[in-house]
Structure formats: C-alpha cells, structure tokens
XYZ file of C-alpha atoms in Angstrom:
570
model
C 117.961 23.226 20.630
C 116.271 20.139 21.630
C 115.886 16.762 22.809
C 116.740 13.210 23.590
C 116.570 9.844 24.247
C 114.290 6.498 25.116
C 113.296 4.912 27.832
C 116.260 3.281 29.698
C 119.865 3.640 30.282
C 120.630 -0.432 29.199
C 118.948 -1.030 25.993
C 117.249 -4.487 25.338
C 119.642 -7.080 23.580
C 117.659 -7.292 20.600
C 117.519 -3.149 20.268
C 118.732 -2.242 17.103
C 122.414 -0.706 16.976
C 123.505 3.288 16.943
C 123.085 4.949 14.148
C 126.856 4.648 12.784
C 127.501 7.868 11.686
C 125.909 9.440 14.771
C 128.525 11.578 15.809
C 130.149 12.876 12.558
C 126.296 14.149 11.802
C 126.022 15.493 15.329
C 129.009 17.829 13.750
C 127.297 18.671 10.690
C 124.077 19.947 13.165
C 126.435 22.070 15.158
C 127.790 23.351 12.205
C 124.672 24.662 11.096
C 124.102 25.937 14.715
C 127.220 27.825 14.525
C 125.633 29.633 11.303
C 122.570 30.608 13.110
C 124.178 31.640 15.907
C 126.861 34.211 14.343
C 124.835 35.320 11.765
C 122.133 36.350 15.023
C 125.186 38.740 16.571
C 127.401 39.536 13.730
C 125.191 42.845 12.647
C 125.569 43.913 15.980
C 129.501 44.954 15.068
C 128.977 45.242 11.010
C 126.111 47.110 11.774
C 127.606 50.680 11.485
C 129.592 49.889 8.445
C 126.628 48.281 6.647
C 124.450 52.025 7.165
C 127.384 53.800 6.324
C 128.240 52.131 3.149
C 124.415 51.431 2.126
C 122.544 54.405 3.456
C 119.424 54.570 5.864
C 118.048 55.836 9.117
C 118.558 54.618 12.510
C 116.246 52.077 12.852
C 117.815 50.387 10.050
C 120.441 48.824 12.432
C 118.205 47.369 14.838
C 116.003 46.110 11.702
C 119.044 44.348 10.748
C 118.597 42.021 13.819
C 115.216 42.518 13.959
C 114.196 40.600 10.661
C 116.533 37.639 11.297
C 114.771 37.049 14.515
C 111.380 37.935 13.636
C 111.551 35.929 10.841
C 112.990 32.870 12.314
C 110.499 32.981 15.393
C 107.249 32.683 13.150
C 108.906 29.874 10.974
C 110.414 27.779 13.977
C 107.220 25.514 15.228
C 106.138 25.083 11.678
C 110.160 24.121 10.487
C 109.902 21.826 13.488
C 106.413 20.181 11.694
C 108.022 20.086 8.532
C 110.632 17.567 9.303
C 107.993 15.369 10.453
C 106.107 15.358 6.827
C 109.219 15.338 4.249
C 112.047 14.004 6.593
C 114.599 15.522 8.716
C 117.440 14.854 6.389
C 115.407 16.258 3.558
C 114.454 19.647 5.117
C 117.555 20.054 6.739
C 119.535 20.440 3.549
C 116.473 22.301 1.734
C 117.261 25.071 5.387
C 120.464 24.795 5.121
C 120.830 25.657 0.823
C 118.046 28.298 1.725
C 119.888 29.896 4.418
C 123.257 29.701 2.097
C 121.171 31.676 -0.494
C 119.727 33.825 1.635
C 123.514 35.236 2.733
C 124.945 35.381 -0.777
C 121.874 37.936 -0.992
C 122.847 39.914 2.172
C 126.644 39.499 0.469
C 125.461 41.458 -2.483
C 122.581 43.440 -1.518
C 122.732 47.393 -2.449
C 120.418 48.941 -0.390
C 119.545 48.151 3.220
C 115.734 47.550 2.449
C 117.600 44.210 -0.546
C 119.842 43.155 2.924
C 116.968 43.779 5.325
C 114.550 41.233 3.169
C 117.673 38.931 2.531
C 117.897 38.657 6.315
C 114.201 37.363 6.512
C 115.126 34.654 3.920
C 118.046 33.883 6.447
C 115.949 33.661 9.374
C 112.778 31.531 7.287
C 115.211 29.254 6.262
C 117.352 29.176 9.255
C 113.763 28.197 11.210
C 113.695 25.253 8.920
C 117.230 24.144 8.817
C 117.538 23.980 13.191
C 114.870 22.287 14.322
C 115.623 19.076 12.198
C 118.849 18.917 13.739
C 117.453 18.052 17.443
C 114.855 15.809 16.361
C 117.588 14.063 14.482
C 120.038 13.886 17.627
C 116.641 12.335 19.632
C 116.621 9.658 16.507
C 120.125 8.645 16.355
C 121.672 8.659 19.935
C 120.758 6.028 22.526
C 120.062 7.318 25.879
C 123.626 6.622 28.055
C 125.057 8.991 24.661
C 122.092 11.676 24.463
C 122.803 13.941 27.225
C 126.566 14.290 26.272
C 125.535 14.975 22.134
C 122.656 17.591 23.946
C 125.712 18.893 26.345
C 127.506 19.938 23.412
C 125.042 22.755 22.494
C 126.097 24.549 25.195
C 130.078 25.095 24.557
C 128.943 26.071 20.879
C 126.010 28.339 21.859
C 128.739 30.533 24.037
C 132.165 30.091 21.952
C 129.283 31.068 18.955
C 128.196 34.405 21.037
C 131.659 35.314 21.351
C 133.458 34.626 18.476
C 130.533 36.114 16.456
C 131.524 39.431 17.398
C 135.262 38.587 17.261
C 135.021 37.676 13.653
C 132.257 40.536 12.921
C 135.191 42.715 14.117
C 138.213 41.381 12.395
C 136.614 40.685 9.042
C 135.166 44.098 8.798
C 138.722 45.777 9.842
C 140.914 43.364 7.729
C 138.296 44.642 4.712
C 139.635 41.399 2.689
C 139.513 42.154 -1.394
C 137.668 45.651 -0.557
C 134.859 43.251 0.603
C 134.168 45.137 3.808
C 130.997 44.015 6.117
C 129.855 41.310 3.090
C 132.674 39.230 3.773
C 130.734 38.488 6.820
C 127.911 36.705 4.755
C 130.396 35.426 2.365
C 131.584 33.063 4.914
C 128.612 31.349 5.187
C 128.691 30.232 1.505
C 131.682 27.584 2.395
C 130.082 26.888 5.985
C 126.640 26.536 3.757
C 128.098 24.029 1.011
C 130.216 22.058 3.696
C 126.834 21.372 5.588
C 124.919 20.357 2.559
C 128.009 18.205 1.939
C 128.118 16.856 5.245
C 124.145 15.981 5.160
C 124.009 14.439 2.376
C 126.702 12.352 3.442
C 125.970 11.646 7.408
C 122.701 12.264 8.043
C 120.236 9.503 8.615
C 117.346 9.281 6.181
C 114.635 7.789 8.086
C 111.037 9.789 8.347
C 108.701 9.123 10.074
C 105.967 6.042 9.586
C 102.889 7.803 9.570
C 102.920 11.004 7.321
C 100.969 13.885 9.366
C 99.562 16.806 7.190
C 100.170 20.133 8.013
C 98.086 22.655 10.609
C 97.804 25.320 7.971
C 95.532 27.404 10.179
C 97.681 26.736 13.097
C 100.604 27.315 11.683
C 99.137 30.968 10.840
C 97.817 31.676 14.036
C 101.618 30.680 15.977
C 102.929 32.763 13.220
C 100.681 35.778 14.261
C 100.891 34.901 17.490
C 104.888 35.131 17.345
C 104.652 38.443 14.994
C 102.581 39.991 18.287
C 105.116 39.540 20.410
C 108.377 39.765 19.047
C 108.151 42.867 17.090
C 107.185 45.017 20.511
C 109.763 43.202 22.468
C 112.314 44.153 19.154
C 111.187 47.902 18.436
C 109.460 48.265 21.499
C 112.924 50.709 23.025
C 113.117 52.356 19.408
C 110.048 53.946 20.068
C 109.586 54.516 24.164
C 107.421 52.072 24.226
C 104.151 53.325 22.779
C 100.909 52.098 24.264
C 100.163 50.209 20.894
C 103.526 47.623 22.075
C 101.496 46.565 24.704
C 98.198 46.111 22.845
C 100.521 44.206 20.800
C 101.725 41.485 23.601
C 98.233 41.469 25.351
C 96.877 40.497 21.548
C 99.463 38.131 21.339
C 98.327 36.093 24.221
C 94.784 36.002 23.163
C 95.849 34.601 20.033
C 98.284 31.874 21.680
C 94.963 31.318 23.808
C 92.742 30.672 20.334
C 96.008 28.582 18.587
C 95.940 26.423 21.732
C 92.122 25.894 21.837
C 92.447 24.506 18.163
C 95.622 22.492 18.213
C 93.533 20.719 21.230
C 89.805 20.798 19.167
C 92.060 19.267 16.064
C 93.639 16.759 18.397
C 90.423 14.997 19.719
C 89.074 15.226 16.023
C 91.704 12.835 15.146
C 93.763 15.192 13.067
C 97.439 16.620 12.922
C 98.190 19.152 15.332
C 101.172 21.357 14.620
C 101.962 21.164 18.445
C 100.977 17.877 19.814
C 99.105 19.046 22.768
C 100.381 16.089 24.985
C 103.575 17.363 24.901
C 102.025 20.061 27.735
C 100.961 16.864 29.564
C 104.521 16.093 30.311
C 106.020 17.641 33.107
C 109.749 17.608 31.898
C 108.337 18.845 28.813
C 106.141 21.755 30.309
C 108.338 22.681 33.396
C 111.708 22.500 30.822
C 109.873 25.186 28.077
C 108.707 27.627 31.344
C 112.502 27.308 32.853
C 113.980 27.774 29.662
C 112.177 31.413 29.186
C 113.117 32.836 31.971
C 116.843 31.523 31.669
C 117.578 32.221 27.819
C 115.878 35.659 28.240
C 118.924 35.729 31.601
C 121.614 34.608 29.320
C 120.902 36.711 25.668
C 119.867 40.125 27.938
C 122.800 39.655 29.938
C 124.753 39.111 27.122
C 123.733 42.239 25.901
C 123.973 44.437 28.595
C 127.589 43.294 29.353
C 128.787 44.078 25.757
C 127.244 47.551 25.771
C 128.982 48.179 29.271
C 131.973 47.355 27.728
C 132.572 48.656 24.458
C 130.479 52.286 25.421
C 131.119 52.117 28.792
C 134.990 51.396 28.719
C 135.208 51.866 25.982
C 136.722 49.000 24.611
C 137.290 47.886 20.850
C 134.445 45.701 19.410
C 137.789 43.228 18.874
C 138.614 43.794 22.741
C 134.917 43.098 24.226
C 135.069 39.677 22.065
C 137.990 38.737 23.975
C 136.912 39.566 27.204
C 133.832 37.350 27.173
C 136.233 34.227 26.315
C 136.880 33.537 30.102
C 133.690 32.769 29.953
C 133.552 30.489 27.271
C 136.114 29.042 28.302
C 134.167 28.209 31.616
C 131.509 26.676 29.805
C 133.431 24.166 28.200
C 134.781 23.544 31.823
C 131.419 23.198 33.329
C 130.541 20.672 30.552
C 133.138 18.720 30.980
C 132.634 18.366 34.767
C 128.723 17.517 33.987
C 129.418 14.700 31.870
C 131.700 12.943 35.055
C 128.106 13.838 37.068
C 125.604 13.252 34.921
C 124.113 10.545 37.016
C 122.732 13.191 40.017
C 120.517 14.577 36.753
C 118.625 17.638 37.921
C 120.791 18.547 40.460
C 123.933 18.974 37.991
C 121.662 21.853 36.721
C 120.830 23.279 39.671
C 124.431 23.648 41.040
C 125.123 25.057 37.552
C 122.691 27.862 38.126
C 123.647 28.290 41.939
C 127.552 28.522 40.421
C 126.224 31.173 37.444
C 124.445 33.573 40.229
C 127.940 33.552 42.160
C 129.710 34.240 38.986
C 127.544 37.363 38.264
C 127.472 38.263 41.880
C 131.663 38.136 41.715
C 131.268 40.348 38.265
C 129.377 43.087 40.421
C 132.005 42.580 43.649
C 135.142 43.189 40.864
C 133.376 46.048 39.587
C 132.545 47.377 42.981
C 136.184 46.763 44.284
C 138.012 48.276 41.453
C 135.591 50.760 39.933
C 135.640 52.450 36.687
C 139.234 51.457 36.055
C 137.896 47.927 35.743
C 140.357 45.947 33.269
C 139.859 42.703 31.288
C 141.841 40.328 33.514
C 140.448 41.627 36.885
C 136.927 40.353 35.844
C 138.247 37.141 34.275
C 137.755 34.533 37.795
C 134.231 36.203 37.784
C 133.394 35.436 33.985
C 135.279 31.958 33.995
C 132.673 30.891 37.076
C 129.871 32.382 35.460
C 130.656 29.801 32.504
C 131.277 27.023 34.679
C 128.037 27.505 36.034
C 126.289 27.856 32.544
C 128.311 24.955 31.139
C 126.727 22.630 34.520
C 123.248 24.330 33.625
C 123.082 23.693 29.945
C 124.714 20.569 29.959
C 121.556 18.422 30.847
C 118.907 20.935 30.377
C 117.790 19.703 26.667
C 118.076 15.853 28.439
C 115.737 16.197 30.661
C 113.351 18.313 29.219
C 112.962 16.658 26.296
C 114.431 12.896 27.253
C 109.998 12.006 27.636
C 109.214 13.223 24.113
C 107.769 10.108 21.943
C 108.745 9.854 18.250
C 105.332 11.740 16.896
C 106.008 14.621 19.315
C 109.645 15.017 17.887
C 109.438 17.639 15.060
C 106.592 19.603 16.944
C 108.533 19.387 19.856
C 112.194 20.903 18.323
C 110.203 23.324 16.490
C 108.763 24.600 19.841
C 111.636 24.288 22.295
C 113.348 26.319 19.656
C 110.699 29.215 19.349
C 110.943 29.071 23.010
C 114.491 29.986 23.054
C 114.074 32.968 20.485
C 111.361 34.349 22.413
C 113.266 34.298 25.733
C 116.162 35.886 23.983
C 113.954 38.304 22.539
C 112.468 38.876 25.882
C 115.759 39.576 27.906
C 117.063 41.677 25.292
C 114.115 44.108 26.016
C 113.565 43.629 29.366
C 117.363 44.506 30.677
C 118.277 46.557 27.421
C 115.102 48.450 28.639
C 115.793 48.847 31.981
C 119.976 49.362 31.579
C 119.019 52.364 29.098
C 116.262 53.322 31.294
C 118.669 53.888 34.418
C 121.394 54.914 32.441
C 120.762 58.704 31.750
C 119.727 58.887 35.172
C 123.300 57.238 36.818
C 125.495 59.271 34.537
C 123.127 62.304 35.807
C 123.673 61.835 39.092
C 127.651 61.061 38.744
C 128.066 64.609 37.258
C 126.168 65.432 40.082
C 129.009 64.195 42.416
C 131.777 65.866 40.392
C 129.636 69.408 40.289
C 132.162 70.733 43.035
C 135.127 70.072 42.044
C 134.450 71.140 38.248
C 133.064 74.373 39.604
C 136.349 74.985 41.573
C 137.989 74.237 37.744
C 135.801 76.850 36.333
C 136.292 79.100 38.970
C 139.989 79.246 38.331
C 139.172 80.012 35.085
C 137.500 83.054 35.821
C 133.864 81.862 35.346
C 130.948 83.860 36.920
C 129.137 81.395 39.126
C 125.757 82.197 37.137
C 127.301 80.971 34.363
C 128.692 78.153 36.215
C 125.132 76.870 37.405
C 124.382 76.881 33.357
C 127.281 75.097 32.442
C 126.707 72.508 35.120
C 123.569 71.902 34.705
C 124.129 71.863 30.540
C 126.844 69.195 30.882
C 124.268 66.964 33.494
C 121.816 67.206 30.824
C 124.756 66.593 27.579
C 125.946 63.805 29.217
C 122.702 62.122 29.914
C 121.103 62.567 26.749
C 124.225 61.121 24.659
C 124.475 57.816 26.384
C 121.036 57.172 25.581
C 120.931 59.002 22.047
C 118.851 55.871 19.553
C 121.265 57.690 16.812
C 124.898 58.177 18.897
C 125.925 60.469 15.302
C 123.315 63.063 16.185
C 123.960 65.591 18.465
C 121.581 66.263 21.491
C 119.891 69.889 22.086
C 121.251 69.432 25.119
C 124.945 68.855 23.882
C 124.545 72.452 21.460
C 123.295 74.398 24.364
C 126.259 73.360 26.500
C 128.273 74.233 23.481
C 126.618 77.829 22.951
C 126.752 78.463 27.269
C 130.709 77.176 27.111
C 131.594 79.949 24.421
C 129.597 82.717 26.690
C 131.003 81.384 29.776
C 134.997 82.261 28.414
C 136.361 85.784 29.350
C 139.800 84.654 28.314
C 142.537 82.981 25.842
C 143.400 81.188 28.862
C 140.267 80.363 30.194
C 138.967 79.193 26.352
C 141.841 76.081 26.834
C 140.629 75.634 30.377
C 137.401 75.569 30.482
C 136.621 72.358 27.364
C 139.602 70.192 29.468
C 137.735 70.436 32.720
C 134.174 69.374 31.094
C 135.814 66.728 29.027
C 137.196 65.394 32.188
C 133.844 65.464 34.249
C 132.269 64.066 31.574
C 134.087 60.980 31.036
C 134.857 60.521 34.386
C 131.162 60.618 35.320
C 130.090 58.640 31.711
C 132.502 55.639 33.034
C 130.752 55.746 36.813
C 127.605 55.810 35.671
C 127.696 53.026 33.616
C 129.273 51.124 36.348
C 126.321 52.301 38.850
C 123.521 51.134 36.601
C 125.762 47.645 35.149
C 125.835 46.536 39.035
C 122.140 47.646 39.445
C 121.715 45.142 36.469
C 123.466 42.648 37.605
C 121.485 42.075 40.598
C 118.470 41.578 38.129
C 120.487 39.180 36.491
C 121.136 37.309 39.943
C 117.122 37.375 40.677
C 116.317 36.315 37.396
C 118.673 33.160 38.034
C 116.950 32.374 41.592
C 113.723 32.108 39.639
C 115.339 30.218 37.113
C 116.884 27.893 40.645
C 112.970 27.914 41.851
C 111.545 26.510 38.512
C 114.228 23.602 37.982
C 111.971 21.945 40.292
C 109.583 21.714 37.647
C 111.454 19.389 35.886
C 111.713 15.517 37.054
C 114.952 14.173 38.783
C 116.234 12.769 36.137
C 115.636 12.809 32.307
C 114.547 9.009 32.696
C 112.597 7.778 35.533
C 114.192 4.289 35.041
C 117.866 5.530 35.115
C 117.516 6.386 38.779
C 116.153 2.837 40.114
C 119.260 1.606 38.094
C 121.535 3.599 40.806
C-alpha cells in the first residue's frame, strides 16, 4: 500500500481538475486489495480440509501460505516497475485477470503440489495487480483528498484479516454444491471479473511520459534477494531453525548490498533503475519504509499469535476467533474516522495512534491477567476495540506521509517497494513471535502441570496409585502435554503421549481406579494446556508492546507533516 499527493494543500488556479472518477476507482483498488488480503489468510482455516481431501504431508499446509507470499514478495518491486513501462491501468487488469486465473486453478486443482503452484500464479500476479493501485491513487487524488483515499487502506486491511477467516470458516462448513474448501477460490472469480469490469471502466489511462526500460539484472537480484529471506523466515519453525536459515538471511543481505550498489552504478550511468535510488534520499520516504518493518511485522505476528491463543488455546471455533477480532475492526474504522477530523497535526495523529495501540495490547494482557483462563469474548472486547482505535489513528496517515514526497518517476518503483516492504515485515513478525510463542509454549504448559502435580497426585492417590508410579505418570503427562501443543503435525501422536498411555494402564490396580485415574489427567491437562497458553500469550504481549515503542521511537523519522508547505498554511 502506497502513496500520495503533490506539493501543496491549495492547488494553483490553473491546476488541472480531479480525476472524475477518482473515487469509484479508489473502490475498484480496494477491491482488489480485499482479494489479496483474504486469499493471504483464508488457507490458514481451509487448510486442514484442503490436506485431508487432497493428500500430503505436513509441510504442505504451511506451503500453502508459503508460496502465495513467497511468490508475491519477489514479484512486488518489479510489478511496481511494470506499471511505469505499460501503464497502471494496463497492468492492473493484466494482475488482476492473472490472479482470477490463478484461483480458478487452486478451485480445481487435484493434488496439493497443482494448488501449491496455482498459489504462486496467485501471488506473481497478485504482485503485479497491487502495486498499480497506489501509484494510481498518488496520480488521481489531489493532496487535501490523498490522505483520506490512503486512510482507507487501513479499515480494509483489518475488516480483510478478519473476515478472511470468517468466510474461510463458513464457506468450508456450509460445503455449498459439495464444493468444500474450493468455494473459497471460487469467489474470487466474480470479485476477479467485477474488478476487470470496474478497471476498464474507472481507471485512468494515463502512463507515464518517458518510457523507462526494465532492470532485468536488478530485478533478478531483488528477486534473489527476497527468495533469501523469506523462505527462512517461512520454513524457518518447520525445521528448528537449521543453521543453513541463517546462512540464508546473512546471504540475503549481501545480495540486497550488491542490488543496491547497481541500482546506484545504473543510476549515474543514466539508465533505468528498478528502484530509483533517490527515493532513499528522502527522509519520509526512508524513515516511512524502516517504521513500516518493524510495525507490519507488530501487526501480522500479533495477528497470528492472538488467533492461535484463541482457537488452540480456548479453544474456540475458527467461526468464533473471526468474531472475536471484530472489536477490533471495528476500532479501526473508529480511529480512522477520528484521524480524518485531525489530520492537520500530521505525524502526531500517528503517534497517538501507536501510543493508543500499546495501551490496547497492554489492556489485552491486564483482562487476561484479571480473569485468567476463563477469559471470554466480550471481557477482552474494550481491550481489542482500543487496540483498533489506535491502529486506525496509526494507519490512517502513515502511507501520506511517507510517500506524500515521491515525484511522478519514483511512483511505480516506489509502490512496488513500500509493498515488498510490507510482505517482508509480515513475514518477519510471523516468525519472530510465532517463533518465540511456540518456543515458550511447551515450556509454560510444562511448568503449569508442574503447579497442579499435587493436587493430581492426591487424585491418584485416592485411586490407589503407588507413588512410584505416580512420579511416572506425572512426569509422562508434563512431558504429553508439552510435546502436543507444539506437535508441527497436531494428528500425530507424541512418544511422549504413548508412554503416558502405556504407564496409565500399569498404574490401574482397579475397575474403579481405571475410570478414575484418565478423568483426573484429562483434567490436569486441560486445565494446565489453558494456563499455559495464557502465561506465554501475556509474555507475548509485552513483546508486542516493545515492538510498538520502537515503532513510537522511529515515527520520528518521518517529517511533521506529509507536506512541508501544509504546515506554514496553519
């Protein structure tokens, strides 16, 4: 998502009128937004139906994410480029009737490696299809209009990452004409046409004046360069992080280091970059795209982590967990709404947005602290609804002003790259709290058996169980309990798990103690799985609060306001 405006608030007399159609196309950009966007999260929920009914191992689900966002991260800064050669109009509709295509193949694919390569065409074309739409809103919107058409990106981004789910959930259940999970990708095929439709209708056709050729070594060196680091931060969990996932990201940088050294060696030679390296120059530009890491990897790992709290650690319905994030959504559209009355104070609307987001988490972790394992979807609503308030106040003017100084060459190389920017910081916080939630998760649950050891040895003792074989059963359902929340495939069962299982049957002397002795483990065990996931969601969340200081600490990176000139006007 990307960018904005001109020079000045008033525009000159003799400045040639809004595009007319301005705001029925910035519908028809959303729309395709909204496409991205579910089709990034709805695998998440379909994902178990779509191994079940096709086949394949357990890394097949995560692949099923995987390629969309691989794929759409190498194609993004060249998409971006593209729209600058052919026109914006021109490869919007060639994304969007690509990315159309691309789900009628997940919609009939028979075999997970058919949907797994139909996913890649999805994400390719998806990389073209976005970034038009931003340089587009930059052409068409003058600058007292840009940051409220940029302000809408945030309401659809979170309504998006919550309905996705939603929809995932209720398409997959409803199973409409035995269609199952492919109804999810059959959607798109009316959402695909409709946005061709609307394109070829509202969209402006202007390109730009001076045709730039395209960086075809750069372009294969970003790609590379993205490849490096997405696919560790993607499979790096899958497999424990293996020393070659870090040879991986170190290469990665040394190849963003060559691809930068060129772009700039191409640049004074008087040639077409694929990122204009003056865009660095700028500080909105430059302080916006180090900002924006840190707080989409915030938003997309937090994301995460919440959702996995709540439908394994609740255990809520995928249907249920949709609806509990809507508070939040909700908020967003809120905060938006207030920025637009504020808009004039510029950076500072986004920095009260972000102070407002870190109280909203911290009030997430003070409702789960308060009310404990029990927790329930309207006790954490305030909390969510302020952490969307906040977000709603941060996003609103974030694409403004980071991309408000951006001149008309800059504009495709510019979306393109403010885009990548946001799949890599997803990416990133996906790993980086996914990593560390699973990685203090066996521990917490551990340690809440731990706290429950008495009591369930008093249960077993009324049952008649020797204390040696007490210590075994303990310490078999500390280990069972442990190893299954963090199980990569939840349908196989740990060693750990069977050896409980064989110790359990020794431990029983009785009829009587054989109905006993199961109750009082299943009752430990869920009583400790539910309080350690609480333990280690809190511990999260105050990562999630530090991660939103930083992202308080860099906002003053960016200038005051999108437009130096709009202040003096105040």
């Amino acid at each position: 998502m990307s960018t904005t405006g001109v020079a000045s608030t008033e525009a000159p007399a003799d400045s040639p009128a809004p595009y007319r159609w301005r705001w029925a196309a910035l519908f028809v950009i959303l729309a395709a937004e909204v496409m991205d966007l579910l089709d990034a999260v709805v695998t998440n929920i379909a994902g178990p139906s779509m191994r079940a009914d096709l086949g394949g191992g357990a890394s097949t689900l995560q692949w099923l994410a995987a390629a969309y966002t691989l794929s759409m991260a190498v194609g993004l800064v060249t998409g971006g480029r593209l729209g600058d050669i052919h026109g914006r109009r021109r490869m919007f509709m060639v994304g969007a009737a690509g990315f159309t295509v691309g789900s009628l193949l997940c919609a009939i694919a028979g075999s997970p490696e058919i949907l797994i390569a139909a996913r890649v065409v999805q994400g390719l074309f998806g990389a073209v299809m976005l970034p038009q739409g931003l340089g587009m809103i930059k052409e068409m919107f003058p600058p007292k209009e840009s940051q409220k058409a940029f302000g809408m990106f945030g309401p659809v981004m979170g309504l998006s990452a919550v309905c996705g789910p939603i929809l995932a959930g209720w398409l997959v259940d409803a199973d409409y004409f035995g269609t199952g999970w492919r109804m999810i990708f059959l959607i798109n095929l009316p959402l695909g046409l409709a946005a061709l439709l609307g394109a070829a209708r509202y969209l402006p056709k202007g390109r730009s004046e001076t045709k730039p050729r395209l960086d075809i070594p750069g372009m294969l060196l970003v790609s590379l360069g993205a490849i490096l680091i997405i696919f560790p931060l993607v499979q790096g969990r899958e497999y424990d992080w293996p020393v070659w996932t870090f040879a991986m990201m170190a290469a990665s940088v040394v190849v963003f280091a060559v691809f930068a050294r060129y772009e700039s060696s191409r640049s004074r030679a008087g040639q077409d970059p694929l990122v204009v390296p003056s865009l660095f120059r700028k500080r909105g530009f430059s302080g916006g795209m180090v900002l924006g890491l840190v707080f989409f990897s915030t938003m997309q790992g937090f994301m995460l982590v919440f959702n996995l709290y709540t439908q394994i650690g609740l255990g809520y319905s995928p249907l249920k967990a949709g609806l509990v994030m809507v508070p939040w959504s909700g908020g967003m559209i809120v905060g938006f709404g207030i920025a637009q009355g504020v808009a004039r104070f510029g950076r500072a609307v986004l920095q009260a947005g972000t102070v407002i987001m870190a109280l909203g988490v911290f009030g997430v972790w003070l409702t789960l602290d308060m009310v404990g394992a029990g927790v329930g979807p309207w006790q954490l609503l305030p909390a969510l609804l302020v952490t969307g308030i906040g977000m709603g106040l941060l996003m609103a003017p974030f694409f403004d002003i980071v991309l408000a100084s951006v001149e008309q060459h800059e504009t495709g190389s510019a979306s393109g790259t403010m885009t990548a920017m946001q799949q890599l910081g997803g990416a990133f916080g996906v790993a980086l709290l996914g990593t560390v939630f699973f990685g203090l998760l066996g521990g917490g649950i551990a340690t809440a058996v731990d706290h429950r050891a008495d009591d369930l040895r008093g249960k077993l003792t009324a049952a008649h169980v020797a204390p040696a074989a007490q210590d075994r059963v303990v310490a078999d359902l500390r280990h069972c309990a442990s190893d299954r929340a963090v199980a990569k495939d939840p349908e196989a069962t740990p060693a750990s798990c069977a050896r409980l299982e064989k110790d359990t049957r020794a431990a029983v002397t009785s009829p009587q103690a054989a109905k006993q002795i199961p109750g009082a483990l299943k009752a430990t065990a869920s009583s400790a799985f539910e309080s350690g996931f609480g333990s280690v969601m809190k511990t999260v969340l105050w990562i999630v609060d530090g991660m939103l200081v930083l992202t308080f600490l860099l906002s003053f990176l960016l200038p005051r306001q999108a437009r130096p000139e709009e202040s003096a006007g105040h």
